[in-house]
């Protein structure tokens, strides 16, 4: 049985939907739960459900992060914030994974402070599948790291390879650099410097791809600076939404209202990231921390419990450590650079 | 009567479609033409059409750029390339504008060498409307400039403002920085440094926007590094194409084949840049140089002649010089920086 520590107070519909969804998920995926937050609130919620047979612990705290706070600042004053206590449970070995639906910045900051990053990686990485139309493609980074050094892009490629192997079941994922042209030697200074690192990495590096190759699924792991990734994923959401509303107009009078509505909803699911995936791991911290989407409700939250369990059971963290060591041992120049 | 100098040998369907299209355009928009290229080829083409009443000159050369050549290198060896002679006609006052459908790099390099850039701008700028779904939005730069300095982003904003005012008829266009969040202080180093420059510029700067705001048309002029713009515009094309083919499947059996085909084509026109716009001016060079899409055929080429004429007649170049001088005179720190 694995145990998941949950920040009961993080997320748009916390604590009600978080507690409800985690209970559903715990039953479905056979996990124990540690809820962190104000105990009277949590216990009152727990009483509403049949919790028989689910191992539940409550860790009490009155402190938690609030949407809109600057996470680093808030964590300095709220040392017992629910997100911190949940991650501490992982650190102290009382939980196998932490699950949170609160602000990304808060989860990442708390994870780095409590768990630290894996050897050779200075900051956690954010990325994942984001486009339903290209389900075999993940992008890294999606906004966690701006102004990346070239060796950080190599880190993204290592992490992305493990992500694709373990969570997308692609044994030898194709890794590509997102660029303005496919030829070697093209691009900005960052990409031109990252290219030889990837080429020497021993990963399945297929070279540069361009923006149009991403929805076409040309690579499994698309590597870019978090600034570029963030603009792209949000642009994708914006374009999907714009096309869906254009389509409703266009199909008006040609199909029945309910059918049009269904096609529109389907298109949004295929293009809007929040509707495609249930969140993802915070990568490269020394422990399993899973960030779920803030707007998740109980059914999505239950699914996320299953995903967090998968990350633990498939030993993603161990595989990542091994791959990091393998790549970096072949590239002695890098360790010095990062020292 | 304005005169347009044409590189008869540039473009996927040159010289046949270029000559045909320019003749159509010249008649429709009352322009004189100077065709640059091998005279026997050009004259043979001209004989196929009724050119009565159109003022035509042919400037002979055996040299021209070929797709796939490295433009800067090719121009060093082909000093009388047709693209160069066409731009020289503008430099020497024999033509009001140059029109080319060949490789962007070649046109830009020849334009800079022959005409130079406007005072205070070091390199030409590439940008324009690219999304049919957001026709009141233009993005600058789209790939001509990578690793931009913050003051280059200010240049893009000045050029973009004139573009929107003169070619989109928006008197006071909203200018925004493309960023990973809307708050001032967010972003990578480049954007954080550009923000105060734009704020002090006297342009109608509305702050940061995110990727999803672009298709929503939240700003008229979207400013970004050419790397980011290039990825975004190509991603847009890729996603539009992917959605169009998904849609055909989805509508199969629900609508008639011809109707499905029509909707798919419409969606491609709204999302694929080459189908939306007919090209654009090469900005910030000291003369009117208009780059048309390489895959244009005669009908699009005729339209492009009209657009080039509009750039000349609305005195875009004069307006840009005035605006550059106005903004830069208010920001004395900049001139030193660019010295």
Short mmCIF file of C-alpha atoms in Angstrom, two decimals, chain B residues 107-304:
data_model
loop_
_atom_site.label_atom_id
_atom_site.label_comp_id
_atom_site.label_asym_id
_atom_site.label_seq_id
_atom_site.Cartn_x
_atom_site.Cartn_y
_atom_site.Cartn_z
CA UNK B 107 15.71 40.14 -50.04
CA UNK B 108 16.61 41.35 -46.55
CA UNK B 109 20.34 41.09 -47.12
CA UNK B 110 20.15 42.88 -50.48
CA UNK B 111 17.88 45.57 -49.01
CA UNK B 112 20.23 46.28 -46.11
CA UNK B 113 23.29 46.38 -48.36
CA UNK B 114 21.71 48.60 -51.01
CA UNK B 115 19.43 50.86 -48.96
CA UNK B 116 20.73 50.66 -45.39
CA UNK B 117 18.46 50.83 -42.35
CA UNK B 118 16.66 53.86 -40.95
CA UNK B 119 18.51 55.94 -38.39
CA UNK B 120 18.51 54.26 -34.98
CA UNK B 121 17.60 50.78 -36.23
CA UNK B 122 20.39 48.32 -36.82
CA UNK B 123 18.59 45.50 -38.59
CA UNK B 124 15.41 45.11 -40.62
CA UNK B 125 12.31 43.78 -38.89
CA UNK B 126 9.87 41.08 -39.99
CA UNK B 127 6.28 41.01 -38.83
CA UNK B 128 2.67 41.31 -39.74
CA UNK B 129 -0.83 39.95 -39.37
CA UNK B 130 -0.72 36.18 -39.52
CA UNK B 131 -3.93 34.80 -38.06
CA UNK B 132 -7.17 35.15 -39.98
CA UNK B 133 -9.09 34.63 -36.74
CA UNK B 134 -7.48 37.75 -35.26
CA UNK B 135 -7.27 40.06 -38.27
CA UNK B 136 -6.68 43.15 -36.13
CA UNK B 137 -3.55 41.70 -34.55
CA UNK B 138 0.00 41.82 -35.90
CA UNK B 139 3.12 40.27 -34.39
CA UNK B 140 6.64 41.63 -34.64
CA UNK B 141 9.25 40.09 -34.98
CA UNK B 142 8.48 36.81 -36.70
CA UNK B 143 11.97 35.41 -37.06
CA UNK B 144 14.17 38.07 -38.61
CA UNK B 145 15.83 38.94 -35.30
CA UNK B 146 16.88 36.44 -32.63
CA UNK B 147 18.44 37.22 -29.24
CA UNK B 148 17.03 40.75 -29.40
CA UNK B 149 18.24 43.53 -27.17
CA UNK B 150 15.46 45.27 -25.19
CA UNK B 151 15.84 48.42 -27.30
CA UNK B 152 15.19 46.31 -30.40
CA UNK B 153 11.83 45.35 -28.91
CA UNK B 154 11.14 49.08 -28.59
CA UNK B 155 11.99 49.44 -32.29
CA UNK B 156 9.52 46.64 -33.09
CA UNK B 157 6.86 48.53 -31.14
CA UNK B 158 7.48 51.72 -33.11
CA UNK B 159 7.43 49.88 -36.44
CA UNK B 160 4.38 47.87 -35.38
CA UNK B 161 2.49 51.02 -34.43
CA UNK B 162 3.08 52.49 -37.88
CA UNK B 163 2.17 49.18 -39.51
CA UNK B 164 -1.15 49.04 -37.63
CA UNK B 165 -1.88 52.71 -38.25
CA UNK B 166 -1.06 52.72 -41.97
CA UNK B 167 -1.88 49.19 -43.13
CA UNK B 168 -4.60 48.15 -40.67
CA UNK B 169 -6.20 51.61 -40.30
CA UNK B 170 -6.06 51.60 -36.50
CA UNK B 171 -5.32 55.14 -35.40
CA UNK B 172 -4.03 54.41 -31.89
CA UNK B 173 -3.04 50.72 -31.85
CA UNK B 174 -2.66 48.90 -28.53
CA UNK B 175 0.92 47.64 -28.15
CA UNK B 176 1.67 44.74 -25.80
CA UNK B 177 4.67 42.65 -24.77
CA UNK B 178 4.20 38.91 -25.17
CA UNK B 179 5.05 37.41 -21.79
CA UNK B 180 4.42 34.51 -19.40
CA UNK B 181 2.15 36.58 -17.15
CA UNK B 182 0.42 39.94 -17.25
CA UNK B 183 1.97 41.47 -14.13
CA UNK B 184 4.72 44.08 -14.48
CA UNK B 185 8.00 42.50 -13.33
CA UNK B 186 7.15 39.07 -14.77
CA UNK B 187 9.12 37.51 -17.59
CA UNK B 188 12.61 36.77 -18.77
CA UNK B 189 15.43 39.30 -18.56
CA UNK B 190 14.81 40.63 -22.07
CA UNK B 191 11.14 41.39 -21.44
CA UNK B 192 11.72 42.83 -17.98
CA UNK B 193 14.25 45.25 -19.47
CA UNK B 194 12.02 46.15 -22.42
CA UNK B 195 8.97 46.92 -20.26
CA UNK B 196 10.15 50.30 -18.89
CA UNK B 197 11.34 51.35 -22.38
CA UNK B 198 7.88 50.73 -23.80
CA UNK B 199 6.24 52.38 -20.83
CA UNK B 200 8.28 55.54 -21.41
CA UNK B 201 7.89 55.50 -25.19
CA UNK B 202 4.70 57.49 -25.53
CA UNK B 203 3.26 54.65 -27.63
CA UNK B 204 -0.10 53.19 -26.61
CA UNK B 205 1.56 50.48 -24.48
CA UNK B 206 -0.97 48.34 -22.61
CA UNK B 207 1.51 46.09 -20.75
CA UNK B 208 2.07 42.35 -20.92
CA UNK B 209 -0.18 39.81 -22.57
CA UNK B 210 0.02 36.00 -22.54
CA UNK B 211 -0.07 33.50 -25.39
CA UNK B 212 -3.82 32.93 -25.16
CA UNK B 213 -4.45 36.67 -25.54
CA UNK B 214 -3.00 36.70 -29.07
CA UNK B 215 -5.77 34.76 -30.87
CA UNK B 216 -8.26 36.61 -28.65
CA UNK B 217 -7.12 39.85 -30.30
CA UNK B 218 -6.31 41.56 -27.01
CA UNK B 219 -3.60 43.74 -28.59
CA UNK B 220 -3.13 45.15 -32.08
CA UNK B 221 0.66 45.04 -31.97
CA UNK B 222 2.25 42.07 -30.20
CA UNK B 223 5.96 42.49 -29.50
CA UNK B 224 8.35 39.57 -29.04
CA UNK B 225 11.78 38.24 -29.85
CA UNK B 226 11.84 36.77 -33.36
CA UNK B 227 12.53 33.32 -31.94
CA UNK B 228 9.30 33.36 -29.95
CA UNK B 229 7.31 34.91 -32.81
CA UNK B 230 8.59 32.37 -35.29
CA UNK B 231 7.72 29.40 -33.07
CA UNK B 232 4.27 30.86 -32.41
CA UNK B 233 3.34 31.56 -36.01
CA UNK B 234 4.53 28.15 -37.16
CA UNK B 235 2.80 26.44 -34.23
CA UNK B 236 -0.36 28.26 -35.28
CA UNK B 237 -0.06 26.86 -38.78
CA UNK B 238 0.57 23.37 -37.44
CA UNK B 239 -2.34 23.45 -35.01
CA UNK B 240 -4.70 24.87 -37.64
CA UNK B 241 -3.73 22.10 -40.04
CA UNK B 242 -4.13 19.42 -37.36
CA UNK B 243 -7.55 20.73 -36.33
CA UNK B 244 -8.70 20.97 -39.95
CA UNK B 245 -7.91 17.32 -40.58
CA UNK B 246 -9.48 16.27 -37.26
CA UNK B 247 -12.58 18.25 -38.22
CA UNK B 248 -12.92 16.47 -41.56
CA UNK B 249 -12.99 13.13 -39.74
CA UNK B 250 -15.34 14.43 -37.08
CA UNK B 251 -17.86 15.81 -39.59
CA UNK B 252 -17.70 12.74 -41.83
CA UNK B 253 -21.18 11.30 -42.27
CA UNK B 254 -22.75 14.32 -40.60
CA UNK B 255 -22.42 16.74 -43.53
CA UNK B 256 -21.93 16.33 -47.27
CA UNK B 257 -18.38 15.86 -48.52
CA UNK B 258 -18.30 19.15 -50.41
CA UNK B 259 -19.54 21.08 -47.40
CA UNK B 260 -16.93 19.47 -45.11
CA UNK B 261 -14.23 20.31 -47.64
CA UNK B 262 -15.40 23.94 -47.69
CA UNK B 263 -15.31 24.26 -43.90
CA UNK B 264 -11.83 22.69 -43.77
CA UNK B 265 -10.52 25.10 -46.41
CA UNK B 266 -12.03 28.03 -44.57
CA UNK B 267 -10.34 26.98 -41.33
CA UNK B 268 -6.98 26.67 -43.09
CA UNK B 269 -7.37 30.18 -44.50
CA UNK B 270 -8.09 31.46 -40.99
CA UNK B 271 -5.06 29.82 -39.42
CA UNK B 272 -2.34 29.22 -41.99
CA UNK B 273 -0.36 32.46 -42.42
CA UNK B 274 0.55 32.09 -46.09
CA UNK B 275 -3.11 31.91 -46.94
CA UNK B 276 -4.07 34.86 -44.79
CA UNK B 277 -1.76 37.62 -45.89
CA UNK B 278 -0.03 38.40 -49.13
CA UNK B 279 3.34 39.08 -47.55
CA UNK B 280 4.60 42.30 -46.08
CA UNK B 281 7.09 45.12 -46.23
CA UNK B 282 10.67 44.60 -45.15
CA UNK B 283 10.57 47.08 -42.30
CA UNK B 284 13.14 49.65 -41.28
CA UNK B 285 15.18 49.67 -44.46
CA UNK B 286 15.53 53.02 -46.14
CA UNK B 287 13.16 52.40 -49.04
CA UNK B 288 10.01 50.45 -49.82
CA UNK B 289 10.80 46.75 -50.23
CA UNK B 290 7.90 44.32 -50.27
CA UNK B 291 8.34 40.60 -49.73
CA UNK B 292 5.57 38.42 -51.18
CA UNK B 293 5.02 34.77 -50.26
CA UNK B 294 7.19 32.42 -52.28
CA UNK B 295 4.30 30.16 -53.15
CA UNK B 296 2.12 32.95 -54.53
CA UNK B 297 0.60 32.45 -57.97
CA UNK B 298 -0.60 35.13 -60.37
CA UNK B 299 -3.82 36.12 -58.52
CA UNK B 300 -2.03 36.58 -55.18
CA UNK B 301 0.83 38.32 -56.93
CA UNK B 302 -1.59 40.83 -58.46
CA UNK B 303 -2.98 41.56 -54.98
CA UNK B 304 0.55 42.03 -53.66
#
